[in-house]
Coordinates of C-alpha atoms in Angstrom, one line a residue:
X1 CA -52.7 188.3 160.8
X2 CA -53.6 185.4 158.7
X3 CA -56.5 184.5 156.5
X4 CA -58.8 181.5 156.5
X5 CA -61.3 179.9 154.5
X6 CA -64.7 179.6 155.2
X7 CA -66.8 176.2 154.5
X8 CA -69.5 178.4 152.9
X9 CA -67.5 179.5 150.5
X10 CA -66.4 176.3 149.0
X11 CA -69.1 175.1 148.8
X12 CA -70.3 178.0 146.6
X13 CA -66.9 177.8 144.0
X14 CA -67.8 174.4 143.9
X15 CA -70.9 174.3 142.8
X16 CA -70.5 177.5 140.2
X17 CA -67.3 175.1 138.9
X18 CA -70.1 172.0 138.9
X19 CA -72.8 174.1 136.6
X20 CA -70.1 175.7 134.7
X21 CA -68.9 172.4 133.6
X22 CA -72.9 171.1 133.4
X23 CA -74.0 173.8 130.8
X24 CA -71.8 172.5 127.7
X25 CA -72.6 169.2 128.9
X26 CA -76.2 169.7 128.5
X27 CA -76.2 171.2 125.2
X28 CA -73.6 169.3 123.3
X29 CA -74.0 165.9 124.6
X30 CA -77.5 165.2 126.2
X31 CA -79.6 167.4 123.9
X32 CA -78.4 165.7 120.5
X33 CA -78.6 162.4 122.7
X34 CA -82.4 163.2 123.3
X35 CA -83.3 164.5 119.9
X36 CA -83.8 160.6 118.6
X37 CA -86.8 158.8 116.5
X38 CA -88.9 156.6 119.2
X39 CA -89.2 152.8 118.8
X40 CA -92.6 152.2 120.8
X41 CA -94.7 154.6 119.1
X42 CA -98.3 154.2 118.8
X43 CA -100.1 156.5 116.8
X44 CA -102.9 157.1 114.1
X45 CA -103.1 160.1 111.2
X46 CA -106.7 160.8 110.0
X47 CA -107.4 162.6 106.6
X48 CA -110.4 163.4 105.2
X49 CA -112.0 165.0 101.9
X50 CA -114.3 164.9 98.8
X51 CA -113.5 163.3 95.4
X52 CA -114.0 160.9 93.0
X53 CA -113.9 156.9 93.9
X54 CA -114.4 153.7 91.7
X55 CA -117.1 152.3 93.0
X56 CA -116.5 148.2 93.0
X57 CA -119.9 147.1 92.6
X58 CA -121.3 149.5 89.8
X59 CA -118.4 149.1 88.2
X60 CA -118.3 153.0 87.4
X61 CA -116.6 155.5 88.9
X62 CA -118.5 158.1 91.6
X63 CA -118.6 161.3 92.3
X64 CA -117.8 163.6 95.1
X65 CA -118.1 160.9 97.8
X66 CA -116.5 161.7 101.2
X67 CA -112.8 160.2 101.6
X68 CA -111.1 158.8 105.0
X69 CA -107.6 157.7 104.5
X70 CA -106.3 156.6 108.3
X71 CA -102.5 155.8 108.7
X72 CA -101.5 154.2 112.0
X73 CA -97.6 153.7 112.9
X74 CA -96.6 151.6 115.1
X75 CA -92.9 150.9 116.4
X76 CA -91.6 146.9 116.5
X77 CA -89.4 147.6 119.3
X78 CA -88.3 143.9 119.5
X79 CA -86.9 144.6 116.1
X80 CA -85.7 148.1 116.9
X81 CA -84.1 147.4 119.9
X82 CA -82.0 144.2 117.7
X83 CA -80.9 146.5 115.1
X84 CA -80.2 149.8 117.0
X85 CA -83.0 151.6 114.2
X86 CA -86.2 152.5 114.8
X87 CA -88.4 150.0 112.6
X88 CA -92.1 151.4 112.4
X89 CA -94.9 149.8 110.8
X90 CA -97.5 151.8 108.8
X91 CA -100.7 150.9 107.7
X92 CA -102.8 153.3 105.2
X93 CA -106.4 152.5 104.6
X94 CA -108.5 154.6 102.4
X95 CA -112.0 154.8 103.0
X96 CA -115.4 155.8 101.6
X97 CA -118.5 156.0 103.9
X98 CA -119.5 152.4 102.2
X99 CA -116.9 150.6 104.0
X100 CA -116.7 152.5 107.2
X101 CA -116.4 151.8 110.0
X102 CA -114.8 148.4 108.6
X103 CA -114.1 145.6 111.3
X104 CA -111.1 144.1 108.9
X105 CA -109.1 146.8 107.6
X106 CA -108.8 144.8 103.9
X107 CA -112.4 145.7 103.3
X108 CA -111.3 149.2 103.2
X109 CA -111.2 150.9 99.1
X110 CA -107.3 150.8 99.5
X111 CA -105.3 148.7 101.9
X112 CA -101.0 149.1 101.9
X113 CA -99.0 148.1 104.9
X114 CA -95.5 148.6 104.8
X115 CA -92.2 148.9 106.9
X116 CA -89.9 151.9 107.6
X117 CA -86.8 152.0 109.0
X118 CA -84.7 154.8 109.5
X119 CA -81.5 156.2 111.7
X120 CA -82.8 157.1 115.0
X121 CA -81.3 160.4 115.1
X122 CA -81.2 161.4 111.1
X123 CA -84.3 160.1 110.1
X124 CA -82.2 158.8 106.9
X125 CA -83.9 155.5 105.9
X126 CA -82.1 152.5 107.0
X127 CA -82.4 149.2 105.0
X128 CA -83.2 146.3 106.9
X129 CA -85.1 144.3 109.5
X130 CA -87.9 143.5 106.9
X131 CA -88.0 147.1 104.7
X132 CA -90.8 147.1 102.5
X133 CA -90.5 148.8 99.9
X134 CA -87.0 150.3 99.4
X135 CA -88.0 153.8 100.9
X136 CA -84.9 156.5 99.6
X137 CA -84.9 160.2 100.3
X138 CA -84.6 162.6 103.3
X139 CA -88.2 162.5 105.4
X140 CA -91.3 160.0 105.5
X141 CA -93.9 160.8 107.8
X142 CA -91.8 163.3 110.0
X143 CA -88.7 165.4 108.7
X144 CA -85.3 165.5 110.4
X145 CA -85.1 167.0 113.6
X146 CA -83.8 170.8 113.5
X147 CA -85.3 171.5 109.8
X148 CA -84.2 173.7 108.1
X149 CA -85.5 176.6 105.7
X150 CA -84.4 174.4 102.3
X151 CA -86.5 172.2 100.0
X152 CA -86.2 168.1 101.3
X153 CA -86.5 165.0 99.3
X154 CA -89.9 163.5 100.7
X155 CA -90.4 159.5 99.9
X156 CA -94.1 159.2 98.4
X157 CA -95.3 155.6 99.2
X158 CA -97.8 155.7 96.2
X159 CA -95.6 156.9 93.9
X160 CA -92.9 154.5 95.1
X161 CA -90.0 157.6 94.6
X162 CA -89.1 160.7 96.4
X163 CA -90.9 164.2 95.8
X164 CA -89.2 167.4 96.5
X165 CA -91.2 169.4 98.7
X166 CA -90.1 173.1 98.7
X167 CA -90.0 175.6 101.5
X168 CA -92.7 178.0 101.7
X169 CA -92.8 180.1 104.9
X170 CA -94.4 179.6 108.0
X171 CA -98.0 178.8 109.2
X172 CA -100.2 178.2 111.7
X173 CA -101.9 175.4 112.6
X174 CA -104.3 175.3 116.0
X175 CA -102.7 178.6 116.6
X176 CA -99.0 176.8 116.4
X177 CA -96.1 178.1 114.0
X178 CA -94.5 175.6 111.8
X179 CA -92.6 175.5 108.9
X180 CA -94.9 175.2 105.5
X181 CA -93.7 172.6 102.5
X182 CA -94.8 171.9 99.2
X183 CA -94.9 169.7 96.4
X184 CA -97.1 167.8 93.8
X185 CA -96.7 164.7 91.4
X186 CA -97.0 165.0 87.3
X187 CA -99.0 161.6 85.7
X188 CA -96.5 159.3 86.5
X189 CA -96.8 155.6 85.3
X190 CA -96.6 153.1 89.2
X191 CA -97.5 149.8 87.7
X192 CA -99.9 147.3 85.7
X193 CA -102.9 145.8 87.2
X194 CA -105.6 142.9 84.9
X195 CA -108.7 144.4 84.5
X196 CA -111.3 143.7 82.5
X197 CA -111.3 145.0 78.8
X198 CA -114.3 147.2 79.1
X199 CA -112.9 149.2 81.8
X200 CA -110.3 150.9 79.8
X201 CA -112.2 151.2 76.4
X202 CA -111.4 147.7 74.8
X203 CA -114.8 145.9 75.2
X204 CA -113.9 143.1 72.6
X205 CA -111.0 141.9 74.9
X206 CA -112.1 140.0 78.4
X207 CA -109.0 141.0 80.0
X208 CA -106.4 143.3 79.6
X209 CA -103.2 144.5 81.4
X210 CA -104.0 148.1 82.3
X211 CA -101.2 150.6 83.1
X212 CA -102.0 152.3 86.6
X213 CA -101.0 155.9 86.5
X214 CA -100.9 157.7 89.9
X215 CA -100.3 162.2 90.2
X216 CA -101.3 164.6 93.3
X217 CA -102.7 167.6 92.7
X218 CA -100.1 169.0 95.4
X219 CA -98.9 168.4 98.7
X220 CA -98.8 171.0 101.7
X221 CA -97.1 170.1 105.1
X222 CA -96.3 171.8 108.0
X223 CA -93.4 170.9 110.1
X224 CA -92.4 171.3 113.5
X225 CA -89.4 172.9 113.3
X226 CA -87.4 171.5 116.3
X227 CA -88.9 167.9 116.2
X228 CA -89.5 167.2 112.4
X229 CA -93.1 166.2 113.6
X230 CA -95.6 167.1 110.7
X231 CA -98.4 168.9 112.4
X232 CA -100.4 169.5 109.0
X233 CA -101.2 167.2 106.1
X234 CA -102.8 167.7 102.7
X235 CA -102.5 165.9 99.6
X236 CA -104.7 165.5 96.5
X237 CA -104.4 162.1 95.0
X238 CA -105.3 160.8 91.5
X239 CA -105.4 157.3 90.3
X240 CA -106.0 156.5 87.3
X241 CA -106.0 153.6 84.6
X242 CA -104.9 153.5 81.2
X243 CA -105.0 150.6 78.1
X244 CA -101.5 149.2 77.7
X245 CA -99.7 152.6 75.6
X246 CA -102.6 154.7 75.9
X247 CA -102.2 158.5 76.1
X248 CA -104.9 159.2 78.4
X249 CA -106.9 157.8 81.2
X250 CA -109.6 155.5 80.1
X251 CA -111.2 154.7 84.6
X252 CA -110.7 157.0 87.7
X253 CA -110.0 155.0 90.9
X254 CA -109.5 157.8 93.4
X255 CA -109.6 161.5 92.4
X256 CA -109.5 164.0 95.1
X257 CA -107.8 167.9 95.3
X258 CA -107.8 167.8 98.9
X259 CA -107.2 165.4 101.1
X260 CA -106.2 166.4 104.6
X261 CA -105.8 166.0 108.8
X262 CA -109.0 166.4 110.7
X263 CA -109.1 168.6 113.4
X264 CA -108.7 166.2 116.2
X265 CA -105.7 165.2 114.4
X266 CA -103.7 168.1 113.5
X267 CA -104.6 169.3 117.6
X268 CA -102.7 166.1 118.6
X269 CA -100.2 166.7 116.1
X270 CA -99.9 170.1 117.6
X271 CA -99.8 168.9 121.1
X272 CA -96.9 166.5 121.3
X273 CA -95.1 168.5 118.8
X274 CA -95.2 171.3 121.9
X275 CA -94.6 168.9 124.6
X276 CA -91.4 167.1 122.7
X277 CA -90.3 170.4 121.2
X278 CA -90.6 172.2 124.9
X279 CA -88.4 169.0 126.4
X280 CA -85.6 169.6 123.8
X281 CA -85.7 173.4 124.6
X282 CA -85.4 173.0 127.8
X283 CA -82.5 170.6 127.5
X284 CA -80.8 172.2 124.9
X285 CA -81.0 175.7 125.8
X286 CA -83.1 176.8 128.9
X287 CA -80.8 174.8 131.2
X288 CA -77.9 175.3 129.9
X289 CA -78.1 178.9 130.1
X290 CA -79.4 178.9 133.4
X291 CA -76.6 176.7 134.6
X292 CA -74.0 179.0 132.8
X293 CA -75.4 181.8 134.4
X294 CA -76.1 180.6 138.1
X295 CA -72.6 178.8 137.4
X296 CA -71.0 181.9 136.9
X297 CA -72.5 183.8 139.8
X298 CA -71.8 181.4 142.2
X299 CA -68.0 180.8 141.3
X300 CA -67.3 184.6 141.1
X301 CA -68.9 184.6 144.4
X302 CA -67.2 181.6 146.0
X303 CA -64.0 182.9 143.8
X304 CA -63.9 186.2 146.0
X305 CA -64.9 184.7 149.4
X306 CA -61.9 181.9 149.0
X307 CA -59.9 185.6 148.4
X308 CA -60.7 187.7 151.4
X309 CA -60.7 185.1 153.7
X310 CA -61.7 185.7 157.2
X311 CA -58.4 187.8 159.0
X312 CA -57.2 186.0 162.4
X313 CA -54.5 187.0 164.7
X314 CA -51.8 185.1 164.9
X315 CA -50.7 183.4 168.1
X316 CA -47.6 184.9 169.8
X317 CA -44.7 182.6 170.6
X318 CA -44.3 182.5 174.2
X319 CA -40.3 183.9 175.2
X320 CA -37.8 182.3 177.1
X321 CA -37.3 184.3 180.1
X322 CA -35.8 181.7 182.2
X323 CA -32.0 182.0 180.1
X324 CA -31.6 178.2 180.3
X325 CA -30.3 176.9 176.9
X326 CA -32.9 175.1 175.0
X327 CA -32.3 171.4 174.1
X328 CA -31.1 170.4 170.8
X329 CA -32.3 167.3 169.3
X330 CA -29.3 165.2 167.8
X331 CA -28.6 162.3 166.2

């Protein structure tokens, strides 16, 4: 008897061998591959809250007026694609119900556009293409992807320098579990600014070079964990000004405790941190498990087929009965 192998069961060690060899693949070389910063995105961070303002034309400053800071990003991806980065531009505009809605974004209380650039799958800034200003530290606007339960150097644009925000737990945001980071900002002097005299207590002099002081009452964020993607925002803001070497603030340009997303904005935060967070799961562990798995089954299967075979008689060789001599071949 002798043994032969059946189609069917090649087929099935092949393909066990195929999602045996798919599985690592899968985790260790498309997921980490996937896990990387955009270059076309397109979207827009609304914060509101209650606080103090300077208000421009009364030349005083206000109290508990309603504040709308809105930060759109948007990705160059000419520039991106030419540098390998992903170069983002960022616009923050704070608001006050005077000069909303604005048709020209330079009417707003505050106007700062800048540039960030940063390694694609690192989120470490990156200093080119046009960086403005030299942005240091480990995060801006989203962590690193996988973050981890550790305090992270977080660049504040107003301050112009990096904050350490500290690990605090987990929380919930529109029923969503992320990780919770915190932080806040002593009186820090950012600058100088010409005002006039009168503003910061020396009425005798028409103009004077005030010091700008900037601190935030504290910073809460909430991360998603597998994306970096902050899907809460809060931060309380204080600008102040002061008379050149003065110990205290002499004019309040923006004074809030809270400043943070709406509720339209942290459910879209929420949503595309699920749907990008889902992808990578299911990249980096659903599948490659499942092909392990079915990998496995269907190669011990196949493996055991190829092993039993299908037994077939052998065919007899006919005997000679005539007792002629066979023929030789010779050369």
């Amino acid at each position: 008897m002798r043994r032969t192998t059946s189609p069917f069961s090649l087929v099935l060690l092949g393909l066990g061998t195929f999602l045996l060899v798919l599985a690592p693949l899968l985790a260790w070389y498309v997921e980490p591959r996937a896990a990387v910063n955009p270059i076309d995105i397109d979207t827009t961070a609304v914060y509101t809250g209650r606080g103090s303002v300077f208000d421009t034309d009364r030349i005083e400053t206000v109290p508990d007026r309603k504040i709308t800071v809105t930060q759109r990003v948007r990705g160059n991806v000419e520039d991106s694609e030419r540098s390998g980065n992903a170069v983002w531009d960022v616009t923050t505009t704070v608001d006050t119900d005077k000069s909303l809605p604005a048709a020209d974004p330079h009417d707003a209380l505050d106007f700062v556009p800048h540039r960030w650039v940063m390694d694609r799958k690192t989120t470490r800034p990156v200093h080119c293409c046009g960086e403005k200003p030299y942005i240091e530290g480990e995060a801006y606007l989203k962590f690193p992807f996988d973050v981890q339960k550790r305090s992270y150097q977080w660049w504040d644009n107003t301050l112009g320098d990096t904050v350490v925000l500290r690990y605090r737990g987990t929380a919930k945001v529109q029923g969503y579990t992320g990780y919770k980071f915190t932080g806040s900002v002593p009186p820090t002097k950012t600058g100088t600014r010409m005002v006039p005299g009168s503003l910061v207590d020396q009425p005798n002099r028409p103009q004077v070079l005030a010091e700008e002081w900037y601190s935030n009452h504290g910073f809460e964020l909430v991360v998603d964990q597998a994306t970096g993607r902050v899907i809460y925002a809060q931060t309380g803001p204080k600008r102040t000004l002061r008379a050149p070497g003065g110990k205290k603030d002499a004019a309040v340009l923006l004074d809030s405790r809270k400043v943070s997303f709406t509720t339209a904005t942290q459910k879209e935060a929420v949503r595309q941190a699920k749907r990008d967070s889902g992808l990578l799961r299911t990249v980096g562990t659903t599948l490659p498990i499942g092909a392990a798995a079915g990998g496995f089954v269907l190669a011990v299967a196949g493996g055991v087929l190829v092993a039993r075979g299908r037994k077939e008689p052998e065919s007899p060789v006919p005997a000679d009965t005539s007792g002629t001599p066979q023929p030789t071949l010779t050369m």
